[in-house]
Coordinates of C-alpha atoms in Angstrom, one line a residue:
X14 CA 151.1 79.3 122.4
X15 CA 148.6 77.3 121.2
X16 CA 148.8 74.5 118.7
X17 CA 146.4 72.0 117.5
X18 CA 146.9 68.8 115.5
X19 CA 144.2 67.6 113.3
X20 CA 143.4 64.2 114.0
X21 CA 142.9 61.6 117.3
X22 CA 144.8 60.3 120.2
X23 CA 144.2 56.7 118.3
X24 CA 146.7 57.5 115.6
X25 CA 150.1 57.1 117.0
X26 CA 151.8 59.5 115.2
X27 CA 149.3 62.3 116.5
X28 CA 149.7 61.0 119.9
X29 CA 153.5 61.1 120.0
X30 CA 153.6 64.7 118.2
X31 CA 150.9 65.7 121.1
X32 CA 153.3 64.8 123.5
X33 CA 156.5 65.6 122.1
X34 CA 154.7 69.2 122.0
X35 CA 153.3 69.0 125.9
X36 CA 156.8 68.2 126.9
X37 CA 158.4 71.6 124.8
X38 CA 155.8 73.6 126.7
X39 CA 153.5 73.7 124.3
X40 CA 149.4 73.7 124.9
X41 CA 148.3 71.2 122.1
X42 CA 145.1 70.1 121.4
X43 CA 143.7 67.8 118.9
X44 CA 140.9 68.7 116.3
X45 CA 139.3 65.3 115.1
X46 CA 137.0 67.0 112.8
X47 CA 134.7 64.2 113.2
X48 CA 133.3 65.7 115.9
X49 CA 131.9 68.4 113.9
X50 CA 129.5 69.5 114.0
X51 CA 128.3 67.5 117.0
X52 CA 131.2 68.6 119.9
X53 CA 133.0 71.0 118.8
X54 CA 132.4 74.7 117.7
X55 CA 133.3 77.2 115.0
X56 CA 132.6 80.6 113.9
X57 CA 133.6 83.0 111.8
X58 CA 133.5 86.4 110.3
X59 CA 134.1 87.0 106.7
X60 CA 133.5 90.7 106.8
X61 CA 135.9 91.2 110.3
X62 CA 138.0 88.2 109.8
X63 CA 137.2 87.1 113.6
X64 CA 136.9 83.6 114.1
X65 CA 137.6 80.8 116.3
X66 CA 136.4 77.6 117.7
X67 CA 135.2 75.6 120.4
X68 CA 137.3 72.7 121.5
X69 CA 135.1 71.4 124.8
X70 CA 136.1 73.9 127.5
X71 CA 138.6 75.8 125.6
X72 CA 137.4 78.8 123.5
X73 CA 139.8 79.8 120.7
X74 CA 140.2 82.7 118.4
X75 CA 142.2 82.2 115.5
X76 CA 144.7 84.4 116.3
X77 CA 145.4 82.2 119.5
X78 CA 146.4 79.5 117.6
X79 CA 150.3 79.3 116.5
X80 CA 149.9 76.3 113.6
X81 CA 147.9 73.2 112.9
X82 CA 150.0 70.4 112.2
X83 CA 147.8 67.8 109.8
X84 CA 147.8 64.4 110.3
X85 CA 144.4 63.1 109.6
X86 CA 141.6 64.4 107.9
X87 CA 138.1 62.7 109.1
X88 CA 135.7 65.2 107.3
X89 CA 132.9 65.6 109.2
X90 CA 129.8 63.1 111.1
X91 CA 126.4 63.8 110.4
X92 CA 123.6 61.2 112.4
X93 CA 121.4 59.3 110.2
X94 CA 118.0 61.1 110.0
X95 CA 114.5 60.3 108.9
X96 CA 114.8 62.6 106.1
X97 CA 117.5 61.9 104.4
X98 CA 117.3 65.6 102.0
X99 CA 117.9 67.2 105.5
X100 CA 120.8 65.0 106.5
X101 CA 122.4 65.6 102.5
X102 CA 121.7 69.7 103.4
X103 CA 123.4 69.2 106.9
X104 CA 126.3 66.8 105.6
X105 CA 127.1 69.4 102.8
X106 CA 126.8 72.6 105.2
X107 CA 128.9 71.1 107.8
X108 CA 131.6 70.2 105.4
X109 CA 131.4 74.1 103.9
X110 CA 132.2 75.6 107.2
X111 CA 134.8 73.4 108.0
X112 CA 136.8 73.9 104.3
X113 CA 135.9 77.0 104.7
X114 CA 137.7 77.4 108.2
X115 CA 140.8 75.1 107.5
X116 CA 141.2 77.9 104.7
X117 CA 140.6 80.9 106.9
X118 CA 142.9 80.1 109.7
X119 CA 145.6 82.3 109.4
X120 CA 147.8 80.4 111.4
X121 CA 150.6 78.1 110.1
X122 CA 149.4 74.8 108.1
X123 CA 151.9 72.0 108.1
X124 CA 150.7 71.0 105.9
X125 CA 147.5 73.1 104.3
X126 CA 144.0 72.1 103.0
X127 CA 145.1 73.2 99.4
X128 CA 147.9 70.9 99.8
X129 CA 146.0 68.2 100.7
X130 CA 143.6 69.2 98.2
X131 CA 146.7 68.5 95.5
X132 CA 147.9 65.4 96.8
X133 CA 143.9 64.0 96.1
X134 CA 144.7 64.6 92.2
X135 CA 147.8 62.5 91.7
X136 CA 147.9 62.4 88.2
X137 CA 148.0 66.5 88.5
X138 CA 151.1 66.3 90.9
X139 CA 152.9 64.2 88.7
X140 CA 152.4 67.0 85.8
X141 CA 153.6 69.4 88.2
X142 CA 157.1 67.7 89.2
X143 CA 157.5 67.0 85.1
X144 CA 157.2 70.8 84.7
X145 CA 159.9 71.1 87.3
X146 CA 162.2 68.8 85.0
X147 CA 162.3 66.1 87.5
X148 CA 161.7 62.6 86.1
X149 CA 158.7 60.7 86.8
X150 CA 157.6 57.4 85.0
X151 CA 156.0 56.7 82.0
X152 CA 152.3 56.5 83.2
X153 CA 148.9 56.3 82.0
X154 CA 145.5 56.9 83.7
X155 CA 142.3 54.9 81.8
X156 CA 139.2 53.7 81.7
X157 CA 140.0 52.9 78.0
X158 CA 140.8 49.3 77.5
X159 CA 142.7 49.9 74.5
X160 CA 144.6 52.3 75.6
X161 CA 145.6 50.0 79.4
X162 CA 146.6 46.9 77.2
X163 CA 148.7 49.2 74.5
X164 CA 150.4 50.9 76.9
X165 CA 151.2 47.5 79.0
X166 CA 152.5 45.7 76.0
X167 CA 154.8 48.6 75.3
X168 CA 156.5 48.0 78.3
X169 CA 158.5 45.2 80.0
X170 CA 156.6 45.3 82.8
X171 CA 154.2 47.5 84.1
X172 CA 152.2 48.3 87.8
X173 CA 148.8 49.7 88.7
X174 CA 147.8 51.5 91.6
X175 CA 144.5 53.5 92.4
X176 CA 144.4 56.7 90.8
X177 CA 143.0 58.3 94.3
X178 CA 145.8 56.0 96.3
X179 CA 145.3 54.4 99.2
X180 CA 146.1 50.4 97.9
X181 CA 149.8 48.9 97.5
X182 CA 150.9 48.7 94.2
X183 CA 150.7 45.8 92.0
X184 CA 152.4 43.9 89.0
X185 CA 149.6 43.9 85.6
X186 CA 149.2 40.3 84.4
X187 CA 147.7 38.5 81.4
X188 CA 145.0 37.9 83.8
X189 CA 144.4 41.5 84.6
X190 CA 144.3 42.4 80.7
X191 CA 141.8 39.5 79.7
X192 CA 139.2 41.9 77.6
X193 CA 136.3 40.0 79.4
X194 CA 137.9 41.0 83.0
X195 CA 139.0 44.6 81.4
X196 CA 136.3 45.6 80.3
X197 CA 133.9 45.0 83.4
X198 CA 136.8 46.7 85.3
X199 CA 136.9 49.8 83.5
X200 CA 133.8 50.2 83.9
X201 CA 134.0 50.5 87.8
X202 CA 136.6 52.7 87.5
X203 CA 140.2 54.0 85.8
X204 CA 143.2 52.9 87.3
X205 CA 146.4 54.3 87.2
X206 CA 149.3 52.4 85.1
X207 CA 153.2 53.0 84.9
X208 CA 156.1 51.6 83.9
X209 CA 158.2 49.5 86.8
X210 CA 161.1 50.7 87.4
X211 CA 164.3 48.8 88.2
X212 CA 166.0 50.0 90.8
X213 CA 166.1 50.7 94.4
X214 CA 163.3 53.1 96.9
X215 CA 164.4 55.6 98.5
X216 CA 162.7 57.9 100.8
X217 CA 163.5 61.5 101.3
X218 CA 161.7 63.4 104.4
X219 CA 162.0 67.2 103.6
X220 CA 160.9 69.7 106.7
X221 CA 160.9 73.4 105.7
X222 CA 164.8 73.5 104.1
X223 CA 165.8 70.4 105.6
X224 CA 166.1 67.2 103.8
X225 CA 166.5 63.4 105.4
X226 CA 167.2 60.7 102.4
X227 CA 167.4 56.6 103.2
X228 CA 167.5 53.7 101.0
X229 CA 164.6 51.4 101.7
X230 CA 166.3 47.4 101.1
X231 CA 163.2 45.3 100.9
X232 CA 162.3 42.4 98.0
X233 CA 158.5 43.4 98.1
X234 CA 156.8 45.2 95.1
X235 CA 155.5 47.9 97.5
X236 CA 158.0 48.2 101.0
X237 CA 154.9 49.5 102.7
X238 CA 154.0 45.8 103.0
X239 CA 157.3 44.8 104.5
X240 CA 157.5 45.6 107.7
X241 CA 161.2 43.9 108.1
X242 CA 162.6 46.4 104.9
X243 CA 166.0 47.8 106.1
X244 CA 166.0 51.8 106.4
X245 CA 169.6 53.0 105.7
X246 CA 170.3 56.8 105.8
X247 CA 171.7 57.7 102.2
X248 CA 173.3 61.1 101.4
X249 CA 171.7 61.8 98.0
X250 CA 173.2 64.6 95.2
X251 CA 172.7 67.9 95.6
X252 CA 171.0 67.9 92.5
X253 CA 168.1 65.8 94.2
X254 CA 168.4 67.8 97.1
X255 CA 167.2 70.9 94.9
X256 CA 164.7 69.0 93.3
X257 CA 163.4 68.1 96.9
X258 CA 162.7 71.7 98.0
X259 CA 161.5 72.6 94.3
X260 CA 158.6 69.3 94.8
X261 CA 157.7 70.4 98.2
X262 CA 157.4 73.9 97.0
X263 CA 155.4 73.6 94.1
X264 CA 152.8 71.0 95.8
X265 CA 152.5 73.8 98.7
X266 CA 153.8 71.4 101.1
X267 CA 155.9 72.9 104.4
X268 CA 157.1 69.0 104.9
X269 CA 156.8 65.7 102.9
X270 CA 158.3 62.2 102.1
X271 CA 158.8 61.6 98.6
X272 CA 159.4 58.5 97.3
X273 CA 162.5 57.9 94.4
X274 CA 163.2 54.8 92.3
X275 CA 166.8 54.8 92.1
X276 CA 168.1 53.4 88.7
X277 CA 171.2 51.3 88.4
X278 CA 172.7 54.0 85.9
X279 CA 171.7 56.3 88.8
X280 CA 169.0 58.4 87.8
X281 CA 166.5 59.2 90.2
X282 CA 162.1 58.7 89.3
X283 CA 159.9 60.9 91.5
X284 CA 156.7 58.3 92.4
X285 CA 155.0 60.2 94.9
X286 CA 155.5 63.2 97.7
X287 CA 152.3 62.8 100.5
X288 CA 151.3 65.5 102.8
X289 CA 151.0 63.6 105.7
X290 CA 153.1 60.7 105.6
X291 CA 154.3 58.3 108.8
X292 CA 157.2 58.8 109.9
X293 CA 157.9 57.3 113.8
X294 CA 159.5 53.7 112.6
X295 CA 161.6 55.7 109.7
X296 CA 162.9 58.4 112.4
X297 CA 163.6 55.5 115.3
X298 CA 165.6 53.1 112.5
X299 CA 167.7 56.3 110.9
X300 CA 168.3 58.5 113.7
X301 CA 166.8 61.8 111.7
X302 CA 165.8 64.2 113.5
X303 CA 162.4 64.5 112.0
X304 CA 160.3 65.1 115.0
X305 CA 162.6 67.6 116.6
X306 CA 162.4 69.5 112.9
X307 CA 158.6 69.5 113.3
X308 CA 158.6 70.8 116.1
X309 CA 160.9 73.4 114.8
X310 CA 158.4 74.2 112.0
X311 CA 155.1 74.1 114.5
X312 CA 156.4 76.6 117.3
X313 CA 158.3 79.2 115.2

């Protein structure tokens, strides 16, 4: 059985599901796609369906390879060149093959490029879990200043975050909606906007039918800043439970953590579910067997 995990022995959750696999029996490899088209190898048939790679040594055929567990997406590295036309040519080539390839693979995705491919639209995923009749926040994404400072007057209080992710969330100010400073902002770019929600996070892990919930305690905006927050394992309604499975299913996810504002009247607000989220301080502070259910997914 083999099984490769997209990504690098830097990351540490890579590293630890590497070994966790090594120690099952498993043959593992990684596949930093920035190696590509440098190091490592692909081919494939469209007409035959044969294909396969090249990971140093080790010469695979897709139908070697059990699943691909994705952790971290490096697209690909092309050398500067003298010409930069034929480096744009070579950059957009490489990047073909290997989308091309991710999507090929018959083998088991956790989780797939067309997932990860969702989870790049945010403001699509939200619609999506609103057409599943879970609640989600009032929201707005703008480069229209109007439009930004109506919709933060009309709330209490409202946050912004990138529309792409990848910043902590924070609190809209006067300062932030001063037309001079606005305007020039929009400008750069739109931002996402949504009403702040009172209440308390709480993270649910789901891993094929299994779901892990815990109550994040921490006095920060965003508890991905607080690195003392208090992780404590929360059984959640079956209600939320269902609406769990029906997220992970309709964002073509195999696993997930999605975030929840809890409300004091005890409504739950979807925020987010991400394809590839960390997990190794959650599963060592709760006791879930996350990595053992990964495992699970991977090998059969």
């Amino acid at each position: 059985m083999n099984i490769l995990i997209l990504g690098n022995a830097e990351d540490s959750h890579a590293a630890h599901i590497k070994q966790a696999l090594t120690q099952a029996g498993v043959t593992a490899d990684y596949l930093d796609t920035a190696l590509f088209p440098s190091q490592i190898k692909m081919f494939w048939q469209p007409d035959t369906q044969i294909g396969g790679l090249i990971l140093g040594e080790r010469r695979l055929n897709f139908t070697d390879i059990k699943s691909v567990f994705w952790r971290q997406f490096s697209g690909v590295y092309i050398p500067e060149l003298q010409d930069d036309e034929q480096r744009r040519i070579a950059l957009n080539d490489s990047m073909s093959t290997l989308r091309s390839l991710l999507q090929a693979c018959p083998c088991r995705w956790v989780n797939s490029w067309e997932a990860y491919e969702f989870h790049k639209e945010k403001p699509l995923q939200l619609k999506a879990v609103k057409q599943l009749g879970v609640n989600i926040p009032a929201t707005l994404i703008a480069n229209d200043p109007q439009a930004i400072t109506e919709f933060a007057q009309s709330h209490e209080k409202v946050i912004f975050k990138p529309v792409y992710g990848g910043a902590h969330t924070q609190l809209v100010t006067e300062f932030h909606l001063d037309p001079k400073r606005l305007n020039l902002a929009v400008k750069i770019s739109p931002v996402t906007l949504q009403e702040y929600i009172v209440g308390t996070n709480i993270r649910s892990y789901v891993i094929a039918d299994s779901v892990y919930s815990a109550e994040i305690r921490s006095a920060a905006l965003d508890f991905r800043e607080d690195m003392e927050a208090e992780l404590i394992p929360k059984e959640v309604p079956e209600f939320v439970k269902q609406q769990c499975l029906a997220i992970t299913q309709a964002l073509k996810l195999q696993w997930t953590a999605i975030d929840w504002r809890l409300k004091p009247t005890g409504e739950y607000i979807f925020l987010e579910a991400n394809p590839s989220p960390m997990f190794l301080h959650f599963e060592k502070q709760t006791g879930f067997p996350i990595t053992e259910q990964l495992l699970k997914l991977l090998m059969h």
